[in-house]
Short mmCIF file of C-alpha atoms in Angstrom, two decimals:
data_model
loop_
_atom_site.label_atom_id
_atom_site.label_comp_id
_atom_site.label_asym_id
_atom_site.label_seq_id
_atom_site.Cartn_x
_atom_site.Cartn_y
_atom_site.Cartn_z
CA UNK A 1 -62.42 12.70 139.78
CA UNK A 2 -65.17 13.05 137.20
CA UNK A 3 -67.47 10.36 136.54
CA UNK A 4 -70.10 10.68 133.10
CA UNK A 5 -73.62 9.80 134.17
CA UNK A 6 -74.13 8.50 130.32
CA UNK A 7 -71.99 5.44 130.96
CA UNK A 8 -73.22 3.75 133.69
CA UNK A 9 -76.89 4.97 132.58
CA UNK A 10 -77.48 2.08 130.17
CA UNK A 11 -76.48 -0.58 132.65
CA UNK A 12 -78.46 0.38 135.92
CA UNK A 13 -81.22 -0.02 133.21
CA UNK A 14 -80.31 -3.41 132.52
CA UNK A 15 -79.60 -4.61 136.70
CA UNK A 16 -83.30 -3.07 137.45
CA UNK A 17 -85.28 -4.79 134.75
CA UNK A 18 -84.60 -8.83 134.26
CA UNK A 19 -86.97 -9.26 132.19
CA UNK A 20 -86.53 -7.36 129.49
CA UNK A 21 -89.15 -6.57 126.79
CA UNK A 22 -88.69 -6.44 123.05
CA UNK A 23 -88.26 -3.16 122.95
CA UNK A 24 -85.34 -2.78 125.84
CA UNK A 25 -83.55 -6.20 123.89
CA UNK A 26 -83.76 -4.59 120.81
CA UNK A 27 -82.26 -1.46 122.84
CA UNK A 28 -79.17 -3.66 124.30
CA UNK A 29 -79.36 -4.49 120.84
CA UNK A 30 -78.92 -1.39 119.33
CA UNK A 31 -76.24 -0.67 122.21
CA UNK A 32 -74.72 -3.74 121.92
CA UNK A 33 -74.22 -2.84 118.42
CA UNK A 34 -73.25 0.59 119.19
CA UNK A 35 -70.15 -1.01 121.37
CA UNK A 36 -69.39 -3.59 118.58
CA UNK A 37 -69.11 -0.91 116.44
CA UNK A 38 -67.33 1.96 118.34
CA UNK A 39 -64.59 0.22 120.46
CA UNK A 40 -61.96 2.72 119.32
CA UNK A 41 -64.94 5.34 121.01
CA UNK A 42 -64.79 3.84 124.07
CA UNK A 43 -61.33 3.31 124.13
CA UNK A 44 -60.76 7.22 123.83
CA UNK A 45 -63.13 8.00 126.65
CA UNK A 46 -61.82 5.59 128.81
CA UNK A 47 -58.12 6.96 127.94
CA UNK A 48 -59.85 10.63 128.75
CA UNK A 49 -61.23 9.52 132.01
CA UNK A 50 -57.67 7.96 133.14
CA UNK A 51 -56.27 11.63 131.88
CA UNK A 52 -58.25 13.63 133.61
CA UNK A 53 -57.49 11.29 136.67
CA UNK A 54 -53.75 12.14 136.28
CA UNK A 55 -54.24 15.45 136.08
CA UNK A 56 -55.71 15.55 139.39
CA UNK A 57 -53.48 13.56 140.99
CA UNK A 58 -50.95 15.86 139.41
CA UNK A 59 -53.47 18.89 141.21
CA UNK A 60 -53.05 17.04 144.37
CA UNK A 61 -49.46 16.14 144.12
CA UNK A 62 -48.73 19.99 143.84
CA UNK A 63 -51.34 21.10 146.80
CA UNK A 64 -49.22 18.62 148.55
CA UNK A 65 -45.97 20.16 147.70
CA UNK A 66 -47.13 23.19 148.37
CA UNK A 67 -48.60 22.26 152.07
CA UNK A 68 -45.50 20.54 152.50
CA UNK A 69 -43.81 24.16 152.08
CA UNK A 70 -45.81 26.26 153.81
CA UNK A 71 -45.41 23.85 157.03
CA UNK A 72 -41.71 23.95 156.44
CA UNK A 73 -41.52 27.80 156.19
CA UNK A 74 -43.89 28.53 159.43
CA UNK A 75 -42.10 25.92 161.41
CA UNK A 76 -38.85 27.98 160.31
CA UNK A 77 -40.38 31.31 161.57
CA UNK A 78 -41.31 29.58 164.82
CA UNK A 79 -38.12 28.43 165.17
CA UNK A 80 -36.54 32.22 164.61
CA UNK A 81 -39.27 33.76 166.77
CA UNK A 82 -38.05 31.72 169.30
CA UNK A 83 -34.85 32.05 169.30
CA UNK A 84 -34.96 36.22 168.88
CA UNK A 85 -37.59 35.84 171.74
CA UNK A 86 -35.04 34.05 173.63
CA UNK A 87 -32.14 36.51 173.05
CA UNK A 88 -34.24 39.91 173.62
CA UNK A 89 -33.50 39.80 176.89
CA UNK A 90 -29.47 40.07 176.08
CA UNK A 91 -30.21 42.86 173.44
CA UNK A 92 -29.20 46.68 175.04
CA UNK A 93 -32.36 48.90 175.55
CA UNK A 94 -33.75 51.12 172.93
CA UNK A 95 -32.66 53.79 174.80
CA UNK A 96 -29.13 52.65 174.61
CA UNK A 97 -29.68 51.49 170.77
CA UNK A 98 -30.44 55.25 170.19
CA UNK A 99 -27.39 56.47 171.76
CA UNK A 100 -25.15 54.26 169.63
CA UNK A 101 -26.98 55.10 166.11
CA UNK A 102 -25.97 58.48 167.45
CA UNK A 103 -22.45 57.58 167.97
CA UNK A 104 -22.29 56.03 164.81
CA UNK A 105 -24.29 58.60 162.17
CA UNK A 106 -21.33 60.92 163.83
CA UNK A 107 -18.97 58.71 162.96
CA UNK A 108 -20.42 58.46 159.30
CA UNK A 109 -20.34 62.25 158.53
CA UNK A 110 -16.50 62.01 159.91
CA UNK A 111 -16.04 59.44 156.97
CA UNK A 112 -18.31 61.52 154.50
CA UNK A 113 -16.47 64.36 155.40
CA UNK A 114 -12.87 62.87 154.84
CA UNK A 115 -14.43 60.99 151.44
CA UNK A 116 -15.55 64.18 150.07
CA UNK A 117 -12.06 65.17 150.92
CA UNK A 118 -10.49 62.78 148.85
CA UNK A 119 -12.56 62.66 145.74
CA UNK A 120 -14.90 65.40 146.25
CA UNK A 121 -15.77 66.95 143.02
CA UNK A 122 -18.29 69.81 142.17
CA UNK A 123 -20.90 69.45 139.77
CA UNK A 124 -22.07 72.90 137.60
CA UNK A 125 -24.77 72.22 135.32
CA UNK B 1 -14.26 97.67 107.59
CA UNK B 2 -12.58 94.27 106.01
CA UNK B 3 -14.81 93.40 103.18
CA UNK B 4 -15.07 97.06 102.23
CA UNK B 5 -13.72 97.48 98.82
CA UNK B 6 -11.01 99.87 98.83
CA UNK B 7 -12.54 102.25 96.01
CA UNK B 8 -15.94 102.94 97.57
CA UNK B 9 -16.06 104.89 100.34
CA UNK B 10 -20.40 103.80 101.32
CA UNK B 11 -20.43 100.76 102.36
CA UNK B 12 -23.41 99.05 101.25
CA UNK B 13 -27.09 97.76 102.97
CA UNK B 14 -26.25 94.54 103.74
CA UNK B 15 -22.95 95.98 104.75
CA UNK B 16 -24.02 98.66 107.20
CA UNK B 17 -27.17 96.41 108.49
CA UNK B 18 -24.72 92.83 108.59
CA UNK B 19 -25.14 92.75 112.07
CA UNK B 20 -28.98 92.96 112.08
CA UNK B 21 -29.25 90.92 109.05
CA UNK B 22 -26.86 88.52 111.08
CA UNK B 23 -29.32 88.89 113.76
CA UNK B 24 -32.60 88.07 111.90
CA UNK B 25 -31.07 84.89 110.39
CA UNK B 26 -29.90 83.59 114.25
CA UNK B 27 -33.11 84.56 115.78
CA UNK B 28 -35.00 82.32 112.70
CA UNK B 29 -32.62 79.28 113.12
CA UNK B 30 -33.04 79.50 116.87
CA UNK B 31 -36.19 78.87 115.96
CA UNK B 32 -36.25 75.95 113.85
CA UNK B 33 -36.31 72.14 115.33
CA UNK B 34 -33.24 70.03 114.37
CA UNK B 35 -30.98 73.19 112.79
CA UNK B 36 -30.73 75.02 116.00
CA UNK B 37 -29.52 71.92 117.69
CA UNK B 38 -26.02 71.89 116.86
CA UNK B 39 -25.59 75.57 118.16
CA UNK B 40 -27.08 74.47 121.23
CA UNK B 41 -24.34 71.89 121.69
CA UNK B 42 -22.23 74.73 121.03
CA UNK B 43 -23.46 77.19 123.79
CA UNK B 44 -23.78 74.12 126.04
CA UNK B 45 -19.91 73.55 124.89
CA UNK B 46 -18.90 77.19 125.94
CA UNK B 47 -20.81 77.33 129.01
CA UNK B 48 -19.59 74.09 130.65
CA UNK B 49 -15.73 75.30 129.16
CA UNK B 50 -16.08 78.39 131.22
CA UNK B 51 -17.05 76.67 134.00
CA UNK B 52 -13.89 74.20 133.72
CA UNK B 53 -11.50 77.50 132.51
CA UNK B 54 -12.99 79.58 135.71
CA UNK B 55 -11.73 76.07 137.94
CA UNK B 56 -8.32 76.22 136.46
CA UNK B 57 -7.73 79.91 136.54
CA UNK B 58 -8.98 80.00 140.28
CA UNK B 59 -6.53 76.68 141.32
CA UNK B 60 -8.62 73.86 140.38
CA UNK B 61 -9.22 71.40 137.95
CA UNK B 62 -11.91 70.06 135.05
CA UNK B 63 -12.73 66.54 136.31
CA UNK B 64 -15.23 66.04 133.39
CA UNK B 65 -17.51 67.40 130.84
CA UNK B 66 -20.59 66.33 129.81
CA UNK B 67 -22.85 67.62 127.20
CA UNK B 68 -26.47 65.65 126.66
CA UNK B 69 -28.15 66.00 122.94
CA UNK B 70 -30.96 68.24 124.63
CA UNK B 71 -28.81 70.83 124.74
CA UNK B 72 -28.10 70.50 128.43
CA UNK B 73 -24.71 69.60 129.84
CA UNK B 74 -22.49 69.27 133.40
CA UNK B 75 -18.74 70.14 133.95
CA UNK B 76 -17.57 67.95 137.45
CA UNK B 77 -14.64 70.40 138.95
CA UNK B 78 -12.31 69.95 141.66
CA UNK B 79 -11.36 72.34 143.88
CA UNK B 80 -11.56 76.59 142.70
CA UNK B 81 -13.42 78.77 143.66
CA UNK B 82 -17.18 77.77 143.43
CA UNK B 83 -18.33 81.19 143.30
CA UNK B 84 -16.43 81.73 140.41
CA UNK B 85 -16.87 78.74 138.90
CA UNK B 86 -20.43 79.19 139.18
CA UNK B 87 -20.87 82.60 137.83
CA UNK B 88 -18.71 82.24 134.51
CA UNK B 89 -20.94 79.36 133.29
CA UNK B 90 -23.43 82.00 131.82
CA UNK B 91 -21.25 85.05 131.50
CA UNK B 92 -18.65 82.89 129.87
CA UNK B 93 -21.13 82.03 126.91
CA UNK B 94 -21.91 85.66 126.92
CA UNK B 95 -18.20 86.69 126.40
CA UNK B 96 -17.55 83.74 124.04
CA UNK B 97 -20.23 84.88 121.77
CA UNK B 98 -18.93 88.20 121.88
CA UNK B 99 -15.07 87.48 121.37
CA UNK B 100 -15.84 84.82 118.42
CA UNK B 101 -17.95 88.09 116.70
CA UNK B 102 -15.70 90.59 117.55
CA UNK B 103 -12.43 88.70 116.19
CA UNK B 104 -14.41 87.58 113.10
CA UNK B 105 -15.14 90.79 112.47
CA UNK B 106 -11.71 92.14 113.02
CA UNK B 107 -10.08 90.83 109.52
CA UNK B 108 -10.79 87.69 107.90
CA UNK B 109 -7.24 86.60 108.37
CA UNK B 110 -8.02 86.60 112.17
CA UNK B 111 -11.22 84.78 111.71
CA UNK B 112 -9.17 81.82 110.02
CA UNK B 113 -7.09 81.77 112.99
CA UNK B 114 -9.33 81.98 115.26
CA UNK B 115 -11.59 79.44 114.08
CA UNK B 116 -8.83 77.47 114.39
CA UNK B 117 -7.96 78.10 117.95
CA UNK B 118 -11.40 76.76 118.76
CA UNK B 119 -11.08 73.52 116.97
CA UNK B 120 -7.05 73.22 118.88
CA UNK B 121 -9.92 73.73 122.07
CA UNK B 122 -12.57 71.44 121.05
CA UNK B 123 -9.33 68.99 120.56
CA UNK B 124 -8.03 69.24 124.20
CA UNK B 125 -11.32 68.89 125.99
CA UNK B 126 -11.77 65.63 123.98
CA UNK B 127 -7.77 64.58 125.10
CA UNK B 128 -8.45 65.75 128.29
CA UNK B 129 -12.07 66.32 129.61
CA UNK B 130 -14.57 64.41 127.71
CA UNK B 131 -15.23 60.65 129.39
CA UNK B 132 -18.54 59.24 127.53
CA UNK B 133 -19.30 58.52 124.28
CA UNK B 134 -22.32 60.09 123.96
CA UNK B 135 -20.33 64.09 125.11
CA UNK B 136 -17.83 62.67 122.32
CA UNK B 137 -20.12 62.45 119.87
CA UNK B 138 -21.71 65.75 120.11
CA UNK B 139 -18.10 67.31 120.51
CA UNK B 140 -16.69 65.62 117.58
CA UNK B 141 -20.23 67.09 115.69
CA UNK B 142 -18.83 70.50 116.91
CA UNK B 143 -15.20 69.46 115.60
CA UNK B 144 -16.81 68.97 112.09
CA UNK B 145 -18.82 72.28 111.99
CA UNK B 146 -15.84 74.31 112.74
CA UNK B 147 -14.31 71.94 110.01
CA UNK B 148 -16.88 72.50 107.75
CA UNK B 149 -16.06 76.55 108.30
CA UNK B 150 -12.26 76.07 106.94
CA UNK B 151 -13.95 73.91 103.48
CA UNK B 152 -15.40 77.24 102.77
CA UNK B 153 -13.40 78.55 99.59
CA UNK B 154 -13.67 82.50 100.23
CA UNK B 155 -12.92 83.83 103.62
CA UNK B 156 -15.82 86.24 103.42
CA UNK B 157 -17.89 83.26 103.97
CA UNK B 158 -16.14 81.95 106.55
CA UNK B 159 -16.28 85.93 108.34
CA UNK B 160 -20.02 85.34 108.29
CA UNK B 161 -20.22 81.81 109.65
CA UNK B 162 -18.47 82.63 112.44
CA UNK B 163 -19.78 86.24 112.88
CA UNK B 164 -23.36 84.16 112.56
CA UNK B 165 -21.96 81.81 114.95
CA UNK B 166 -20.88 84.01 117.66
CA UNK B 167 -24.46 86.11 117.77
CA UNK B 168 -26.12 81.98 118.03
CA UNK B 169 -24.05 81.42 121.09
CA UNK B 170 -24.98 85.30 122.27
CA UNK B 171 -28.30 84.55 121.73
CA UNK B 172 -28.59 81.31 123.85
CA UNK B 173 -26.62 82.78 126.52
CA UNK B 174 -29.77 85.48 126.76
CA UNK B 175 -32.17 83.15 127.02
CA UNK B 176 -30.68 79.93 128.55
CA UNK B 177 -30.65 81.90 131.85
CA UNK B 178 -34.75 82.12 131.88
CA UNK B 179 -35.15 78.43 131.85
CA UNK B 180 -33.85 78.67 135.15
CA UNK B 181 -36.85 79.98 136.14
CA UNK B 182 -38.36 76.63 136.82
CA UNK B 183 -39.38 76.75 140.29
CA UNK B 184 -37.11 74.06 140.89
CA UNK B 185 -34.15 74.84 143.46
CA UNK B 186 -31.64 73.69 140.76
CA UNK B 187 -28.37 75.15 138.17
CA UNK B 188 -26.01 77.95 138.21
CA UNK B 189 -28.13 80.35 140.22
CA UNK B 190 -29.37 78.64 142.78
CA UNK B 191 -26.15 77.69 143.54
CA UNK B 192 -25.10 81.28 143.97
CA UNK B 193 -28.09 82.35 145.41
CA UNK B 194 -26.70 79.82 148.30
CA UNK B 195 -23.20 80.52 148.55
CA UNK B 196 -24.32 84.79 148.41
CA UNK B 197 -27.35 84.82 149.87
CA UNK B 198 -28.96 86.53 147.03
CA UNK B 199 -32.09 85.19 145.25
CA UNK B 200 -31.62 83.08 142.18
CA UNK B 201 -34.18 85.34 139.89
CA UNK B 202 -31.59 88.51 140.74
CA UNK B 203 -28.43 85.95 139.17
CA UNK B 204 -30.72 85.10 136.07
CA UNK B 205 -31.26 88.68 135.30
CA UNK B 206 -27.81 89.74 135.90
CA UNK B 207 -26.94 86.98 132.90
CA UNK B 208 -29.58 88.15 130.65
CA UNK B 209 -28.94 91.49 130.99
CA UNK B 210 -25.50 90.73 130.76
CA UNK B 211 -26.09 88.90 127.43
CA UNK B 212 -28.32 91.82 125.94
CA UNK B 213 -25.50 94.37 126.85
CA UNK B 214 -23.27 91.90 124.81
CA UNK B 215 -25.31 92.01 121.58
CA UNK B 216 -25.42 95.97 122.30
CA UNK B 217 -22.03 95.86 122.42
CA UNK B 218 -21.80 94.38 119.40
CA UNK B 219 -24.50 96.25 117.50
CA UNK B 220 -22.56 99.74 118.57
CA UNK B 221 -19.03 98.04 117.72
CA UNK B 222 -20.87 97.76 113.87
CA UNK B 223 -21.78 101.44 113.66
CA UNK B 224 -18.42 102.79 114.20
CA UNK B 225 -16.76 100.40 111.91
#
């Protein structure tokens, strides 16, 4: 939130000196004249000053959101890290893994072999 | 000689020198940017037809032909020979320049019908071959050229064309065989050089040479007419 030091200037002037002299009531005067006068003025600042209060809470409302996410997704992780790191023990070593990609990129080139069969076309450029 | 007048026994310059004249004038439009195009397409046309004739004759069959507006093109076969099949892609251009000359030159009679026998061609690998728009496009551009041959008026003219025609397609077939020479492990002759064992640059020469002989061939075939 963003708060104008021009405001609230004028009236810390006032609350520090009671007894004002001719020259500071002709000032509250003048500003009292100024505020007579401008009321649609102050109106618009005071409507900017609510805006650019919603438009931080709108800030915060998405860093929320966002946190909110981010919790979510690591708590999800955690979750699948635990439950991967609960079933590596029933996985078959990588020595065995290796021997059945084996098996299977064998059984692959069988297939490739009989698909080229079927459609297997030459190209000549 | 057919365009010999009976009465005169000399033939004339541009008759004696039609081949070189011939020669000059497909050398020059080789040469130029958006004319030599179309004959491009045609020696792209003949080259990926020999490959697909070579498949049939050797017990297999044209899956699909594909020409590209570059000037390049691809013929998908199915079964054949692939030695064969991948040797008559250049040497077939060769000998299609060379027959389309040669019969053109025979009478003009024969250059009517043969013209004709290449748009019956063209025809069939549209019915039969040709799959994309874009290879049906540039054959149906073919298909009006050879069309644009029979709106000729005098059959002299149409003699020429094709005579002009056939030394266009020779003349591709000599060169088309350098660009092969790319340093890329790609085409015809690598192919070759894989199922033979001998080097690609030894199948490129063969073609060129083969394509020089050609226009030799022809050059000779004028003098003793």
């Amino acid at each position: 939130m963003q708060i104008s030091n021009a405001n609230i200037a004028p009236q810390a002037t006032q609350k520090i000196n009671p007894q004002p002299s001719t020259e500071s009531n002709s000032g509250r005067l003048e500003n009292k004249g100024n505020n007579q006068q401008n009321p649609s003025a102050l109106a618009n600042e005071r409507n900017r000053h609510l805006e650019r209060l919603s438009a931080d809470e709108h800030a915060i409302a998405a860093v929320e959101q966002d946190f909110n996410t981010r919790s979510k997704t690591s708590a999800h992780s955690n979750s699948t890290q635990f439950s991967s790191s609960a079933a590596g023990y029933d996985l078959p070593s990588s020595r065995n893994q290796g021997a059945v990609a084996a098996y299977q990129s064998v059984d692959n080139l069988a297939k490739r072999d009989s698909v080229q069969q079927v459609f297997g076309v030459d190209l000549f450029a | 000689m057919p365009d010999l007048p009976l009465s005169s026994l000399e033939p004339s310059f541009q008759q004696k020198y039609r081949f070189w004249l011939l020669l000059f004038v497909a050398i020059i439009i080789h040469q130029l940017p958006f004319i030599s195009i179309p004959f491009k397409w045609l020696e792209s046309y003949f080259h990926e037809i020999s490959h697909g004739l070579a498949a049939i004759f050797t017990g297999g069959e044209i899956v699909q032909i594909q020409l590209f507006p570059n000037g390049a093109g691809l013929c998908t076969t199915r079964g054949g020979m692939a030695f064969i099949i991948s040797l008559m892609g250049y040497a077939g251009a060769t000998f299609w320049g060379v027959v389309i000359y040669s019969l053109a030159s025979v009478h003009h009679r024969m250059a009517q019908l043969f013209a004709a026998l290449l748009m019956l061609l063209i025809i069939c690998s549209v019915l039969f071959w040709v799959r994309d728009i874009l290879t049906f496009v540039i054959v149906s551009m073919l298909f009006i050229l050879f069309s644009l041959h029979f709106k000729l008026k005098k059959l002299h003219y149409l003699q020429l064309l094709l005579q002009l025609t056939g030394l266009l397609v020779l003349l591709n077939s000599v060169l088309s065989p350098l660009y092969l020479i790319d340093g890329r492990a790609l085409g015809d002759g690598q192919s070759l050089a894989n199922i033979s064992m001998i080097p690609e640059i030894i199948w490129v020469i063969m073609w060129s040479s083969l394509g020089v002989l050609g226009l030799v061939y022809l050059a000779k075939m004028k003098v003793k007419i």
